[in-house]
Amino acid sequence: MLEVQALESAYGRIRALKGVSLHVRSGEIVALVGGNGAGKTTLLRCLSGVRPAGAGRVLFEGADITRWTPHRRVAAGIAQSPEGRQVFSPLSVEDNLRLGAWRRGRAETACGIEKVFAMFPVLAEKRALPAGGLSGGQQQMLAIGRALMSRPRLLLLDEPSTGLAPLLVDRIMETVAALRRDAGVTVLLVEQNAVAALSIADRGYVIETGRIGQFGTGAELLHDPAVRKAYLGL
Amino acid sequence: MVAELLQFLVSGLTVGAVYALVALGFTLIYNASDVVNFAQGEFVMLGGMVTVFATAAGVPLPLAAFLAVLATVAVGLLLHRLAIEPARGASAVTLIIITIGASIFLRGVAQVAFDKRFHQLPGFSGSDPIPLLGAAILPQSFWVLGGAVLIFLGLWLFLERTLAGKAVRATAANRLAARLVGVDTAKVLALSFGVSAGIGAAAGVLVTPITLTSYDVGTLLALKGFAAAMLGGMGSPLGAVVGGLMVGLLEALGAGYVSSAYKDAVAFLVIVAVLFALPQGLFGRSGVERV
Ligand SMILES: Nc1ncnc2c1ncn2[C@@H]1O[C@H](COP(=O)(O)OP(=O)(O)OP(=O)(O)O)[C@@H](O)[C@H]1O
Ligand SMILES: [Mg+2]
């Protein structure tokens, strides 16, 4: 479904991605784990088109989308819940969701909002309140819900567990697993919390300073001694 | 006493409404791009000048005013398309310098296309002052205030009640997230330029019967609108309105009770005072929230 070929991206002279290649098959949950500054966020931003790719290609369902605008990629079925949640603070919870379905019909939007509220009932209670007033966990749910509003086939999640209590992390991971199971959404999950991510992932990649290191199934990586030492602190 | 105060208050609110409209133009573009568009004053000038020259050519006033707003919107969109869009990705400072260049360019073109003299429009409802509690109010003041209220209301409805307006607010709140949900932020910026130009032009049409216009009225109006936007808090539409009215009132009361010689200094004083005492302005986003 998604194929990234030798992708490069730089901030001025800092080369954040030095030729990253990976792929995600339809219906998979793929985890991308790695330490601080490894280039995870940069990769997801390139995939959504909000950062230009310096070299390499991105293919989505066979089409070369490397130079596509962000809104064209959303329309094609790629949505992202960004690092740090990035909700529209002054806008209400409901308006945040509505904007996620920007460009979709009214009926479809209303139906999407109800689905998100069914998934995260706490958001329904706060539907009219400004998103900036929500707790961290609620903002995370809102960011994921907002991304789902465009009915993506590929969902990019950037560190959904950051700053959340362990119980909430489990809750978010269950939600991700359920999304794939019930709605057939393909997921590329970026995490520093490697245990949580690899536990629900079919496959995983480890990224180190802009390059892919190990890769394998979630279970393989979880039991790989080198990965355990470097990323799981075991 | 009361009559005098009332006179000052009405004239303050009238010019204040114009400053508020200019400040609103600054706000819209700033919110979509972090750019302070210093050609905002030229939009006001164009609104007035095009109306003056169109009516002089025999076009009836309402049609002339409509054409002036339309022409200015076109200029605003062209400014975005030809000067701002090609420099996409440049720093805000670079873009601000581009708008200063555009403002000088527009003034130069206006000087050649029109002339260097002052011009006036007749009051829309005549120019016989209306007596009110001893004060004499120009009927055009009501046109300015009424027009400004309509524009504020229209803009408020657009921003608060329509999905497109919410996309504009989302772009202002978080540009990255707006792009990630598929908002075409380049289009939002183009829209902001068009709407700001239209608002500026409408202000120019409304106020020309009171203040006269010439090719270079934009400079001072931009300065005063900028002071108003700073006072209200750059980026806040409500702040732009309140800031504009306050600068207008300060100016009118200062001119009335102190000396009209320093009228134009009020805007400078406001800018300096805000920079020292209130960097976020009255309704500005707090530093914490911006992080
Ligand atoms: N806006 C920026 N300007 C300059 N350099 C940047 C910028 N954003 C990221 N970088 C650099 O690019 C590299 C990759 O950063 P990136 O944010 O993609 O890492 P990450 O894997 O997401 O890290 P984290 O786990 O901390 O979120 C780092 O060296 C970082 O310092
Ligand atoms: Mg990151």
XYZ file of C-alpha atoms and ligand atoms in Angstrom:
557
model
C 0.000 0.000 0.000
C 2.775 2.402 1.000
C 6.283 2.130 -0.320
C 9.072 4.489 0.689
C 12.206 4.302 -1.461
C 15.539 5.819 -0.392
C 13.828 8.897 1.022
C 16.011 11.822 2.070
C 15.127 15.068 3.815
C 17.241 17.754 5.440
C 16.799 20.836 7.616
C 19.429 23.102 6.107
C 22.642 21.159 6.659
C 21.164 18.673 9.126
C 20.345 15.516 7.200
C 17.409 14.081 9.101
C 16.640 11.245 6.658
C 19.552 9.626 4.839
C 17.831 7.240 2.474
C 14.964 5.538 4.285
C 13.244 2.580 2.615
C 10.285 0.729 4.071
C 6.886 -0.532 3.080
C 3.479 -1.019 4.646
C 1.043 -3.601 3.282
C -2.680 -3.108 3.223
C -4.252 -4.021 6.571
C -0.997 -4.083 8.508
C 0.023 -2.297 11.667
C 3.666 -1.354 11.216
C 5.651 0.163 14.070
C 8.541 2.556 13.532
C 10.609 2.861 16.679
C 13.764 4.773 17.468
C 15.307 7.216 19.885
C 15.192 10.986 20.115
C 16.007 12.780 16.878
C 16.191 9.571 14.833
C 14.016 11.097 12.112
C 10.617 9.528 12.827
C 8.644 12.745 12.794
C 10.505 13.978 9.739
C 9.572 10.795 7.888
C 5.872 11.112 8.749
C 5.880 14.773 7.705
C 7.376 13.797 4.361
C 4.687 11.137 3.988
C 1.949 13.713 4.613
C 3.616 16.181 2.285
C 4.160 18.969 4.813
C 7.946 18.579 4.420
C 9.578 18.327 1.021
C 11.528 15.191 0.188
C 15.085 15.929 -0.927
C 15.501 12.670 -2.817
C 13.791 9.307 -3.075
C 10.204 8.382 -3.784
C 6.962 7.734 -1.945
C 4.446 5.403 -3.596
C 0.890 5.087 -2.315
C -1.248 2.375 -3.867
C 1.039 2.370 -6.860
C 0.959 6.123 -7.505
C 4.069 8.248 -7.085
C 2.897 10.853 -4.544
C 6.341 12.295 -3.746
C 5.423 15.771 -5.037
C 1.743 15.794 -4.099
C 0.336 18.583 -1.915
C -0.803 17.639 1.613
C -4.496 18.128 0.806
C -4.257 15.857 -2.205
C -2.753 13.139 -0.012
C -5.552 13.519 2.542
C -8.076 13.179 -0.260
C -6.239 10.071 -1.463
C -6.640 8.466 1.967
C -3.598 9.334 4.100
C -4.231 11.013 7.448
C -1.888 11.854 10.287
C -2.238 12.432 13.989
C 0.844 14.581 14.580
C 3.408 14.562 17.350
C 2.335 16.717 20.286
C -1.368 16.403 19.330
C -1.563 19.835 17.692
C -5.293 20.258 18.201
C -6.917 23.550 17.155
C -6.955 24.946 20.704
C -9.438 27.815 20.367
C -11.926 25.738 18.378
C -14.462 23.429 19.972
C -13.936 19.679 20.105
C -16.689 19.203 17.561
C -15.222 21.801 15.187
C -11.834 20.095 15.428
C -13.478 16.905 14.243
C -15.466 18.694 11.575
C -12.253 20.135 10.166
C -10.829 16.648 9.997
C -13.590 15.927 7.503
C -12.964 19.217 5.702
C -14.224 18.715 2.137
C -16.577 15.854 2.963
C -20.351 16.050 2.872
C -22.471 17.133 5.831
C -24.121 13.770 6.365
C -20.820 11.936 6.188
C -19.293 14.394 8.661
C -22.124 13.976 11.153
C -21.859 10.213 10.904
C -18.073 10.381 11.363
C -18.423 12.561 14.446
C -20.830 10.069 16.013
C -18.380 7.240 15.355
C -15.540 9.132 17.007
C -17.777 9.919 19.987
C -18.706 6.251 20.242
C -15.005 5.377 20.280
C -14.090 8.123 22.776
C -17.224 8.932 24.816
C -15.378 11.500 26.925
C -15.071 13.701 23.820
C -18.846 13.687 23.386
C -19.251 15.164 26.864
C -16.871 17.987 25.944
C -18.027 18.495 22.381
C -18.754 22.208 22.754
C -15.643 23.105 24.784
C -12.434 24.554 23.333
C -9.976 21.760 22.527
C -7.177 23.621 24.296
C -8.848 22.927 27.641
C -8.783 19.148 27.311
C -6.326 16.982 29.229
C -3.356 15.488 27.402
C -5.033 12.130 26.966
C -8.246 13.690 25.715
C -6.299 15.838 23.250
C -4.611 12.699 21.989
C -7.981 11.044 21.459
C -9.152 14.171 19.662
C -6.080 14.202 17.412
C -6.649 10.566 16.470
C -10.366 11.157 16.021
C -9.690 14.174 13.852
C -7.384 12.122 11.641
C -10.056 9.406 11.343
C -12.652 11.929 10.186
C -11.217 11.958 6.670
C -11.850 8.191 6.554
C -8.224 7.363 5.794
C -7.044 4.041 4.486
C -3.577 4.721 5.864
C -3.324 6.268 9.327
C -0.007 7.786 10.431
C 0.322 8.107 14.208
C 3.218 10.083 15.662
C 3.895 9.124 19.279
C 0.294 8.785 20.460
C 1.493 7.565 23.866
C 3.736 10.511 24.786
C 2.931 11.970 28.155
C 0.126 9.558 28.913
C -0.327 7.382 31.984
C 0.316 3.638 31.345
C -3.389 2.836 31.551
C -4.150 5.393 28.863
C -1.299 4.109 26.693
C -2.916 0.649 26.753
C -6.243 2.225 25.919
C -4.795 4.039 22.878
C -2.996 0.897 21.669
C -6.214 -1.123 21.988
C -7.979 1.539 19.950
C -5.354 1.297 17.219
C -5.653 -2.489 17.123
C -9.451 -2.194 16.992
C -9.280 0.298 14.133
C -7.421 -2.193 12.009
C -9.632 -5.077 13.075
C -13.022 -3.380 12.723
C -12.482 -0.659 10.133
C -9.645 -2.181 8.131
C -7.429 0.895 8.590
C -3.753 0.361 7.811
C -1.516 1.953 10.434
C 2.061 3.242 10.521
C 2.727 3.774 14.202
C 5.694 5.847 15.320
C 6.688 5.371 18.939
C 9.484 5.877 21.428
C 7.521 3.508 23.624
C 8.824 0.517 21.672
C 7.272 -2.200 23.860
C 3.771 -0.829 23.510
C 4.117 -0.304 19.769
C 5.822 -3.590 18.907
C 3.303 -5.560 20.986
C 0.412 -4.623 18.729
C 2.389 -4.366 15.469
C 2.603 -7.033 12.773
C 6.000 -5.768 11.743
C 8.418 -3.109 12.878
C 11.363 -1.037 11.750
C 14.043 0.485 13.928
C 15.279 3.869 12.732
C 18.606 5.320 13.874
C 19.893 8.770 12.859
C 18.048 8.859 9.586
C 18.600 5.240 8.519
C 16.621 2.027 8.985
C 18.505 -0.411 11.197
C 16.807 -3.689 12.139
C 13.417 -4.756 10.919
C 11.225 -7.784 11.353
C 7.957 -8.909 12.873
C 6.869 -7.230 16.072
C 7.662 -10.327 18.087
C 11.103 -10.766 16.518
C 12.103 -7.210 17.320
C 10.724 -7.469 20.848
C 13.007 -10.456 21.430
C 16.034 -9.207 19.499
C 18.832 -8.725 22.067
C 20.270 -5.645 20.348
C 16.865 -3.967 20.119
C 16.049 -4.906 23.699
C 19.266 -3.361 24.895
C 19.044 -0.151 22.864
C 15.334 0.627 22.886
C 13.589 -1.370 25.533
C 16.056 -0.737 28.324
C 16.129 -4.440 29.148
C -19.545 70.575 27.661
C -21.564 67.454 27.017
C -22.120 68.545 23.420
C -18.390 69.023 22.959
C -17.557 65.632 24.433
C -20.226 63.964 22.307
C -18.800 65.660 19.227
C -15.328 64.310 20.002
C -16.629 60.836 20.806
C -18.550 60.526 17.544
C -15.664 61.720 15.421
C -13.345 59.414 17.404
C -15.587 56.415 16.840
C -15.899 57.268 13.165
C -12.166 57.371 12.420
C -11.747 54.542 14.927
C -14.083 52.354 12.875
C -11.848 52.972 9.854
C -8.717 52.097 11.828
C -10.513 48.987 13.065
C -11.221 47.914 9.488
C -7.568 48.456 8.563
C -6.488 46.528 11.662
C -8.867 43.725 10.727
C -7.116 43.499 7.364
C -3.762 43.204 9.117
C -5.189 40.532 11.413
C -6.594 38.301 8.687
C -3.351 38.164 6.719
C -1.210 37.886 9.843
C -3.233 34.929 11.048
C -2.812 33.081 7.783
C 0.905 33.730 7.409
C 2.597 35.670 10.258
C 3.018 38.456 7.713
C 2.160 42.055 8.536
C 0.923 43.394 5.197
C 2.069 46.999 5.006
C 0.205 47.487 1.723
C -3.029 47.401 3.754
C -3.274 51.218 3.708
C -3.016 51.235 -0.071
C -6.166 49.102 -0.249
C -8.018 51.896 1.563
C -6.508 54.481 -0.775
C -7.521 52.461 -3.849
C -11.106 52.121 -2.607
C -11.430 55.885 -2.266
C -9.483 56.889 -5.377
C -11.140 54.456 -7.781
C -14.562 55.591 -6.551
C -13.593 59.257 -6.983
C -12.341 58.772 -10.527
C -15.176 56.470 -11.535
C -17.830 58.927 -10.339
C -15.949 61.735 -12.080
C -16.230 59.672 -15.280
C -20.001 59.594 -14.840
C -20.479 56.217 -13.130
C -23.235 56.413 -10.473
C -21.838 56.335 -6.922
C -23.128 52.909 -5.779
C -21.780 51.242 -8.911
C -18.507 53.171 -8.640
C -18.099 52.041 -5.035
C -18.806 48.434 -6.018
C -16.283 48.598 -8.861
C -13.690 50.134 -6.528
C -14.051 47.292 -4.033
C -13.910 44.731 -6.838
C -10.818 46.308 -8.387
C -9.070 46.437 -5.014
C -9.875 42.784 -4.308
C -8.268 41.997 -7.661
C -5.192 44.020 -6.656
C -5.038 42.146 -3.336
C -5.237 38.773 -5.057
C -2.603 39.812 -7.591
C -0.338 41.046 -4.808
C -0.583 37.603 -3.242
C -0.171 35.751 -6.518
C 2.721 37.770 -7.933
C 4.657 38.882 -4.862
C 3.837 36.657 -1.885
C 3.191 33.216 -3.380
C 6.477 33.090 -5.372
C 8.355 33.814 -2.127
C 6.600 30.986 -0.286
C 8.851 29.473 2.329
C 10.758 32.720 2.864
C 10.900 34.109 6.401
C 8.126 36.389 7.663
C 10.587 39.304 7.696
C 11.333 38.828 3.987
C 7.616 38.734 3.226
C 6.989 41.861 5.292
C 9.683 43.687 3.301
C 7.965 42.517 0.114
C 4.693 44.075 1.307
C 6.502 47.346 2.063
C 7.847 47.274 -1.494
C 4.361 46.546 -2.793
C 2.976 49.473 -0.833
C 5.543 51.859 -2.377
C 4.817 50.400 -5.811
C 1.048 50.812 -5.462
C 1.481 54.410 -4.316
C 3.707 55.113 -7.319
C 1.219 53.578 -9.725
C -1.650 55.532 -8.129
C 0.298 58.761 -8.477
C 0.719 58.148 -12.209
C -2.679 56.553 -12.906
C -4.646 59.152 -10.929
C -2.871 62.329 -9.818
C -1.243 63.952 -6.791
C -4.165 66.098 -5.671
C -6.635 65.659 -2.844
C -10.108 64.456 -3.753
C -13.432 64.284 -2.023
C -16.640 62.384 -2.510
C -20.043 63.878 -1.705
C -21.634 62.552 1.501
C -23.885 59.592 0.692
C -26.813 61.281 2.456
C -25.812 64.868 1.904
C -23.513 66.867 4.150
C -25.920 68.784 6.385
C -24.919 67.997 9.960
C -27.559 66.299 12.089
C -28.019 68.029 15.446
C -27.775 65.638 18.381
C -27.813 66.866 22.022
C -26.116 70.056 20.929
C -23.463 68.361 18.824
C -23.509 68.360 15.021
C -22.988 64.937 13.502
C -22.125 64.411 9.849
C -24.563 61.976 8.243
C -21.567 60.244 6.680
C -20.457 59.242 10.199
C -23.500 56.990 10.370
C -22.589 55.482 7.025
C -19.070 54.742 8.269
C -20.238 53.256 11.568
C -23.084 51.312 9.987
C -20.865 50.012 7.197
C -18.191 48.970 9.679
C -20.746 47.142 11.842
C -22.044 45.266 8.793
C -18.522 44.259 7.783
C -17.633 43.090 11.309
C -20.850 41.129 11.512
C -20.347 39.528 8.112
C -16.796 38.559 8.939
C -17.800 37.231 12.347
C -20.537 35.072 10.819
C -18.100 33.763 8.233
C -15.398 32.897 10.781
C -17.682 31.428 13.439
C -20.498 29.852 11.482
C -19.114 28.459 8.231
C -16.777 25.523 7.778
C -14.585 27.584 5.437
C -14.353 30.247 8.155
C -13.415 27.593 10.686
C -10.691 26.392 8.329
C -9.371 29.962 8.313
C -9.367 29.978 12.130
C -7.757 26.555 12.222
C -5.010 27.850 9.944
C -4.475 30.731 12.353
C -4.442 28.432 15.385
C -2.095 25.773 14.002
C -0.874 25.925 10.438
C 0.802 22.507 10.490
C -2.298 20.747 11.777
C -4.445 22.628 9.268
C -2.297 21.342 6.421
C -2.413 17.839 7.879
C -6.221 17.766 7.812
C -6.106 18.869 4.196
C -6.735 22.608 4.421
C -5.027 24.287 1.471
C -3.296 26.987 3.504
C -2.012 28.743 0.383
C -5.641 29.235 -0.644
C -6.509 30.475 2.840
C -3.767 33.086 2.498
C -5.016 34.119 -0.960
C -8.516 34.400 0.475
C -7.183 36.522 3.335
C -5.515 38.894 0.886
C -8.721 39.169 -1.128
C -10.942 39.765 1.902
C -8.484 42.207 3.502
C -8.317 44.172 0.264
C -12.104 44.248 0.033
C -12.487 45.408 3.639
C -9.809 48.072 3.161
C -11.437 49.327 -0.026
C -14.862 49.494 1.614
C -13.339 51.546 4.437
C -11.825 53.875 1.838
C -15.149 54.355 0.064
C -16.996 55.046 3.324
C -14.556 57.524 4.807
C -13.546 59.569 1.754
C -16.503 61.978 2.064
C -15.176 62.916 5.530
C -11.391 62.797 5.292
C -10.533 63.398 1.614
C -8.209 61.027 -0.186
C -5.065 61.171 -2.294
C -2.538 58.691 -3.637
C -0.584 58.674 -0.363
C -3.260 58.473 2.370
C -2.445 54.791 2.793
C 0.804 55.296 4.683
C -0.683 57.018 7.696
C -3.758 54.772 7.698
C -1.548 51.679 7.705
C 0.422 53.085 10.624
C -2.725 53.798 12.607
C -4.313 50.485 11.729
C -1.088 48.790 12.775
C -1.132 50.627 16.112
C -4.739 49.488 16.552
C -3.873 45.870 15.737
C -0.933 45.942 18.162
C -3.062 47.452 20.919
C -5.796 44.851 20.398
C -3.242 42.056 20.158
C -1.942 41.025 16.728
C -4.016 38.133 15.475
C -7.236 38.800 17.364
C -10.150 40.065 15.233
C -11.973 41.301 18.335
C -8.765 43.027 19.415
C -8.532 44.744 16.025
C -11.998 46.234 16.474
C -11.447 47.348 20.065
C -7.936 48.609 19.287
C -9.163 50.587 16.288
C -11.940 52.279 18.238
C -9.550 53.083 21.097
C -6.927 54.638 18.829
C -9.646 56.677 17.111
C -11.080 57.877 20.430
C -7.647 58.716 21.838
C -6.866 60.673 18.721
C -10.118 62.621 18.729
C -10.029 63.360 22.470
C -6.356 64.317 22.262
C -7.028 66.623 19.338
C -10.062 68.129 21.041
C -8.754 68.675 24.549
C -4.986 68.944 24.052
C -3.947 70.011 20.578
C -4.756 68.820 17.101
C -1.098 69.379 16.190
C -0.190 66.062 17.802
C -3.114 64.082 16.408
C -0.971 61.764 14.305
C 1.503 61.189 17.117
C -1.135 59.261 19.086
C -0.625 56.157 16.965
C 3.147 56.256 17.582
C 2.595 56.696 21.299
C 0.230 53.722 21.337
C 2.764 51.527 19.525
C 5.553 52.479 21.918
C 3.345 52.068 24.993
C 2.130 48.651 23.856
C 5.665 47.475 23.122
C 6.790 48.477 26.601
C 3.814 47.651 28.755
C 1.644 45.146 26.932
C 3.550 43.194 24.263
C 0.658 40.762 23.727
C -1.918 43.525 23.341
C -5.330 43.472 24.996
C -6.661 40.291 23.408
C -3.416 38.756 22.170
C -2.510 35.134 22.508
C -0.427 34.601 25.601
C 3.172 33.526 25.118
C 2.458 30.216 26.802
C -0.287 29.296 24.391
C 1.857 30.021 21.361
C 4.503 27.471 22.333
N 12.571 22.170 12.518
C 13.804 21.621 12.561
N 14.892 22.355 12.256
C 16.126 21.802 12.288
N 16.382 20.538 12.610
C 15.347 19.749 12.925
C 13.998 20.254 12.916
N 13.171 19.240 13.265
C 13.964 18.176 13.484
N 15.260 18.468 13.278
C 16.395 17.546 13.388
O 16.158 16.459 12.528
C 16.498 15.252 13.172
C 15.315 14.325 13.192
O 14.286 14.891 13.974
P 12.865 14.235 14.156
O 12.000 15.221 14.847
O 12.397 13.719 12.858
O 13.202 13.036 15.128
P 12.223 12.066 15.922
O 12.697 10.702 15.643
O 10.818 12.380 15.623
O 12.558 12.421 17.430
P 11.599 12.396 18.714
O 11.484 10.980 19.146
O 12.325 13.225 19.704
O 10.293 12.980 18.309
C 17.032 15.622 14.542
O 18.440 15.664 14.488
C 16.483 16.977 14.794
O 17.369 17.735 15.587
Mg 9.257 12.948 16.706
